[in-house]
Short mmCIF file of C-alpha atoms in Angstrom, two decimals:
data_model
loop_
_atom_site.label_atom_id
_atom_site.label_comp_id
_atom_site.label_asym_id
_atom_site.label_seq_id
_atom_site.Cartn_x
_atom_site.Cartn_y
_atom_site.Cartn_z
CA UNK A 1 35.02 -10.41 31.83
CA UNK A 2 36.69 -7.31 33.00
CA UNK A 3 40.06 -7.58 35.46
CA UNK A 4 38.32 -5.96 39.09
CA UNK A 5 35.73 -9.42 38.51
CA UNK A 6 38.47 -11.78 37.28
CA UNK A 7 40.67 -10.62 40.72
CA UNK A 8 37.42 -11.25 42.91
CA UNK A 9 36.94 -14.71 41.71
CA UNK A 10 40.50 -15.36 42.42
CA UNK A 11 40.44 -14.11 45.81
CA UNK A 12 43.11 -11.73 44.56
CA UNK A 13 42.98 -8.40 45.97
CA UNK A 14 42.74 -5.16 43.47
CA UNK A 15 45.76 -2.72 44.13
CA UNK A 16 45.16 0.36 43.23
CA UNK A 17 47.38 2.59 40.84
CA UNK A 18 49.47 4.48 43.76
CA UNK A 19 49.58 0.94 45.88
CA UNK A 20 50.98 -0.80 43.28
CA UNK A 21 53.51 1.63 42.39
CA UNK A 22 55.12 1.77 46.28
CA UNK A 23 54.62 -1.73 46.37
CA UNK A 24 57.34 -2.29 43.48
CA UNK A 25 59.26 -0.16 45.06
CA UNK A 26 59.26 -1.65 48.47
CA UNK A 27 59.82 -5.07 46.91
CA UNK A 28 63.48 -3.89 45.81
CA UNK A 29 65.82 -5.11 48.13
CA UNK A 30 66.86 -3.92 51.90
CA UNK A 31 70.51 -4.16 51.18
CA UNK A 32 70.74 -0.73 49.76
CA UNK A 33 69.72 0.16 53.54
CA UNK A 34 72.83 -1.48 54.48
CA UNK A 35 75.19 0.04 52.12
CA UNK A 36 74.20 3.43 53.52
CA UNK A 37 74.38 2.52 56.97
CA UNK A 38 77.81 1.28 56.29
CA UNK A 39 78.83 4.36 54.62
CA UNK A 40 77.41 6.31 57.79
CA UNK A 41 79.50 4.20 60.01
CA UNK A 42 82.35 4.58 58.45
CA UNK A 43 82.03 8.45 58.43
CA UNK A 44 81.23 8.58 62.07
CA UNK A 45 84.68 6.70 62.91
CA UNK A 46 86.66 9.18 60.90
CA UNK A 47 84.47 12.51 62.49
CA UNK A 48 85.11 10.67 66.01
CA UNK A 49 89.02 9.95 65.27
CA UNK A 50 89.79 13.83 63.83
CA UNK A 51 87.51 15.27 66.66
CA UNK A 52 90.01 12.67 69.32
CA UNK A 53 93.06 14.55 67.77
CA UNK A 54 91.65 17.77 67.61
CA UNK A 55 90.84 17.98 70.92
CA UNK A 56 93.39 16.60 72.58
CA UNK A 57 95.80 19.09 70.32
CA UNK A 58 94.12 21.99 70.82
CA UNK A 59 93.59 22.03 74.83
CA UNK A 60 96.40 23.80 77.48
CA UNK A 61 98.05 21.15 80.28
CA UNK A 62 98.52 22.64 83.93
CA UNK A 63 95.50 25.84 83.22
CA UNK A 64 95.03 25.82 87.15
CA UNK A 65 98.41 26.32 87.62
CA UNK A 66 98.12 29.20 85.23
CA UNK A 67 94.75 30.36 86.48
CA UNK A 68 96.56 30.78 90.04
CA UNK A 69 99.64 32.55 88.25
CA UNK A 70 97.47 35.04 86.81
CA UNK A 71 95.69 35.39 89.80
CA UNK A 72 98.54 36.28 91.38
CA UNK A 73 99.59 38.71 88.71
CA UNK A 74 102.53 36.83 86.75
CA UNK A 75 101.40 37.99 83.44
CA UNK A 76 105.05 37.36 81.73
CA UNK A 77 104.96 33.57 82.91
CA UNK A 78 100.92 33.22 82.01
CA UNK A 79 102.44 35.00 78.19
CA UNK A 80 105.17 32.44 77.95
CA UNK A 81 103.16 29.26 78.88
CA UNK A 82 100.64 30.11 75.92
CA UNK A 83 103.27 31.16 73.33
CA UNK A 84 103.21 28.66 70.75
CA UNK A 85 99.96 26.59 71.91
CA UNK A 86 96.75 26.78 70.02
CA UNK A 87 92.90 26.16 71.54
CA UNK A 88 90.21 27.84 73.40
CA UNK A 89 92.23 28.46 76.45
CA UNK A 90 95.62 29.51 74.88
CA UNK A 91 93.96 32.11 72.45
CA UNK A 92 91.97 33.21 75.64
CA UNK A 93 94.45 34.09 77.36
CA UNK A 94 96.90 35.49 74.82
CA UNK A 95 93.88 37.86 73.67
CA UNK A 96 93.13 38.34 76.83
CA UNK A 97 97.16 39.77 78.05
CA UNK A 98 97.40 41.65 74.35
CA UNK A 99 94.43 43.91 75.18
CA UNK A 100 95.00 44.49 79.20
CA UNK A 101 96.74 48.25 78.66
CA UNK A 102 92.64 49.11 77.50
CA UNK A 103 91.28 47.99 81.16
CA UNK A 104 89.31 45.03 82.69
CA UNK A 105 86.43 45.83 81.32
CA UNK A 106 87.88 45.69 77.47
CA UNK A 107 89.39 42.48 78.67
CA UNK A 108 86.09 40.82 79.70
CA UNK A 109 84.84 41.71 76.31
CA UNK A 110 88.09 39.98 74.33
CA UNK A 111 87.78 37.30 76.23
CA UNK A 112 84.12 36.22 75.37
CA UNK A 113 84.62 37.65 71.68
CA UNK A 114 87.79 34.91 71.45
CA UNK A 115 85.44 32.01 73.09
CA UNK A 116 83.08 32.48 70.68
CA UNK A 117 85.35 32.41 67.92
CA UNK A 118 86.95 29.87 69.19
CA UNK A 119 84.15 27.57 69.82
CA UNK A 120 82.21 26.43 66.54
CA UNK A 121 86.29 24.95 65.84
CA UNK A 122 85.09 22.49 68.79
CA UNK A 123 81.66 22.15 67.55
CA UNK A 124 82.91 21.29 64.06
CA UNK A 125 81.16 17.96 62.99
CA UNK A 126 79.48 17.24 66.92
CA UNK A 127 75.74 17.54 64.78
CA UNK A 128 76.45 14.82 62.51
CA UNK A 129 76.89 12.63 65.16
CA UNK A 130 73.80 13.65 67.48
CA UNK A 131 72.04 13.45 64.43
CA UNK A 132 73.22 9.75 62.92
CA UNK A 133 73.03 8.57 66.63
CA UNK A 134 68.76 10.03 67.16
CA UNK A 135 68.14 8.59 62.79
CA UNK A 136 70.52 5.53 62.50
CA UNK A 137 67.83 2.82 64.36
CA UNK A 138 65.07 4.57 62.38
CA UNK A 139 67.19 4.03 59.04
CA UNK A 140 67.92 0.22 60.42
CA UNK A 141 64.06 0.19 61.11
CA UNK A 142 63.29 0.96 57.17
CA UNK A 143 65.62 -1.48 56.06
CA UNK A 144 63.47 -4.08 58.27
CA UNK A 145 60.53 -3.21 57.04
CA UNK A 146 60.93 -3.48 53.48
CA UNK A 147 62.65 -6.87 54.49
CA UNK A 148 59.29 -7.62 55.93
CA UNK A 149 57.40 -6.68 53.21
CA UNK A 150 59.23 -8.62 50.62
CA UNK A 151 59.25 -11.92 52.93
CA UNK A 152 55.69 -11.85 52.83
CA UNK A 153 55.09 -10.92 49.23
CA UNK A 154 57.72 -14.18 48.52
CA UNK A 155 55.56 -16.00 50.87
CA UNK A 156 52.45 -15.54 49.13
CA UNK A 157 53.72 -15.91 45.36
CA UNK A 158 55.18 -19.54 46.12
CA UNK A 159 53.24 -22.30 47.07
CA UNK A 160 54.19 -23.97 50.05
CA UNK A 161 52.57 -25.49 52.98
CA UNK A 162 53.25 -26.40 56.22
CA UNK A 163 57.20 -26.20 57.60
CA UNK A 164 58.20 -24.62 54.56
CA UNK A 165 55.74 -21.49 55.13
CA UNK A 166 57.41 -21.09 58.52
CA UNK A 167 60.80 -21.61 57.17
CA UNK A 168 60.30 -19.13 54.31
CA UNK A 169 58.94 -16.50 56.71
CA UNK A 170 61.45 -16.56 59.25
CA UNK A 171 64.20 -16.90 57.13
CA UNK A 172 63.15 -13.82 55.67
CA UNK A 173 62.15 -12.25 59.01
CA UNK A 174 65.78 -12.80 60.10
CA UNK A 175 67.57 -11.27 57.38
CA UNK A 176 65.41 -8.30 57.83
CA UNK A 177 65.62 -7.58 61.21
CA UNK A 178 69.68 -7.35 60.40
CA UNK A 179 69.00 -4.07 59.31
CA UNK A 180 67.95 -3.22 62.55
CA UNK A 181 70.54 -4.25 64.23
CA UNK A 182 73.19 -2.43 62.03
CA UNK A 183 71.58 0.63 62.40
CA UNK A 184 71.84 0.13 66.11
CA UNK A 185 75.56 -0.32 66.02
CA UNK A 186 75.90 2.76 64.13
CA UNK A 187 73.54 4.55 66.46
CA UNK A 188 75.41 3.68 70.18
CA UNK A 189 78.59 4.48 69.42
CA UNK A 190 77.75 8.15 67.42
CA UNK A 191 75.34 9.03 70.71
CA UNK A 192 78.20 7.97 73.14
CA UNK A 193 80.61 9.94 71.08
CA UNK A 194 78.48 12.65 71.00
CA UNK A 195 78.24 13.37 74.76
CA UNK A 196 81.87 12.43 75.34
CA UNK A 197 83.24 15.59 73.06
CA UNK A 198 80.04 17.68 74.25
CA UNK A 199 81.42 16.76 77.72
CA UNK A 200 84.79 17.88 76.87
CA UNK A 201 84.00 20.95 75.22
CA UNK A 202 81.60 22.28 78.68
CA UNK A 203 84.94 21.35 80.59
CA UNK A 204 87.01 23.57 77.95
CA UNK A 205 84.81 26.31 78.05
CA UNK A 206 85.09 26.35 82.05
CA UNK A 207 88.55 26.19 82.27
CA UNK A 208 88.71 29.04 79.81
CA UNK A 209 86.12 31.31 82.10
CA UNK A 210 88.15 30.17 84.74
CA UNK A 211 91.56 31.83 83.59
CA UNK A 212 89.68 34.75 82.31
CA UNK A 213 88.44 35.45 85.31
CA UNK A 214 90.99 35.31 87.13
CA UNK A 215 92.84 37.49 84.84
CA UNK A 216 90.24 40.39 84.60
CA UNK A 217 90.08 39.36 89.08
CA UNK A 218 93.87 40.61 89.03
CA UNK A 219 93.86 43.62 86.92
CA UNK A 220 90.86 44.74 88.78
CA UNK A 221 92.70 44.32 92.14
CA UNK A 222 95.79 45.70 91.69
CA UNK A 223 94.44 48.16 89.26
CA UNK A 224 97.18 47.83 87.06
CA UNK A 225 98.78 46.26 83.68
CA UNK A 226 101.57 44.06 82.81
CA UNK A 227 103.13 47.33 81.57
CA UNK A 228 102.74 49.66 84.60
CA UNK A 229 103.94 47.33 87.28
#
């Protein structure tokens, strides 16, 4: 009696070649899941720690003050407050001040050359975390459903009855859904990171078109340089 009949009279159902194949695969456990949302986690702290420090290292205190300073054509005081300070706004305006003897219109051009330079250093890891915080639940959502699957494959190689089916099931059910949950607590904390230093860098970038403007607003006013006053 061949194995397709011998299956049939069991009420067994035939798997095909491809089925069975995933099937042992899925039936491996979820925990591996785990591990790599750990691993994740732990590399999204450390990218949202070093991004903390990096921006808060690399941004100019007081750049109204120096916006209206340079508004009002103290180049020598806008020079000193940038000497020694490193970021978006501080290599702005030190570009900015090196290049003003070759006219506002060469100015407006340093300035966005230097703020696009400058910029992918702020940018600089931001995509990992947009893209653990939109995949993290869907990784936590795998993990669940090959908890799933193997609850259910215990379930029907064990013969129980009654309470015990329900306790099998939802015992497995629950340690599943775990995986779920991590990837969750990965997810909220990349996405809110994410927007916080996308946030910051918008507010950067502003401050830095503010100063250059009013730079390139003085020289074009007074029609001068720091050199011919």
């Amino acid at each position: 009696m061949t194995l397709p009949i011998l299956l049939a009279q069991t009420g067994q159902p035939e798997l095909g070649w491809l089925s069975s194949k995933l099937l042992g695969v899925t039936l491996t456990s979820a925990e591996w899941v785990l591990w790599i949302l750990v691993v994740l986690s732990v590399l999204s702290i450390a990218i949202m720690l070093e991004r903390t420090v990096y921006f808060a290292r690399h941004r100019l205190p007081d750049s109204e003050s120096l916006a209206v300073r340079l508004a009002r054509g103290d180049f020598e005081a806008a020079r000193k407050a940038v000497e020694g300070r490193t970021g978006m706004e501080a290599a702005v305006i030190r570009e900015a001040l090196a290049s003003t003897s070759q006219g506002a219109d060469t100015v407006e051009q340093v300035i966005a050359s230097t703020m696009a330079r400058e910029r992918p250093q702020y940018e600089r890891f931001l995509s990992f975390l947009g893209t653990l915080g939109n995949n993290a639940p869907f990784i936590g959502l795998f993990g669940t459903v090959l908890g799933i699957i193997k609850a259910f494959h215990d379930l029907g190689a064990t013969n129980v009855k009654g309470a015990a089916i329900q306790q099998t099931v939802m015992a497995g059910i629950s340690e599943a859904l775990v995986a779920t949950a991590v990837g969750l607590a990965v997810a909220i904390p990349a996405v809110v990171a994410f927007n916080i230093f996308n946030r910051q860098l918008k507010t950067l970038t502003s401050r830095a078109n503010a100063l250059g403007h009013a730079l390139v607003g003085s020289l074009r006013a007074e029609g001068r340089t720091p050199e011919g006053r």
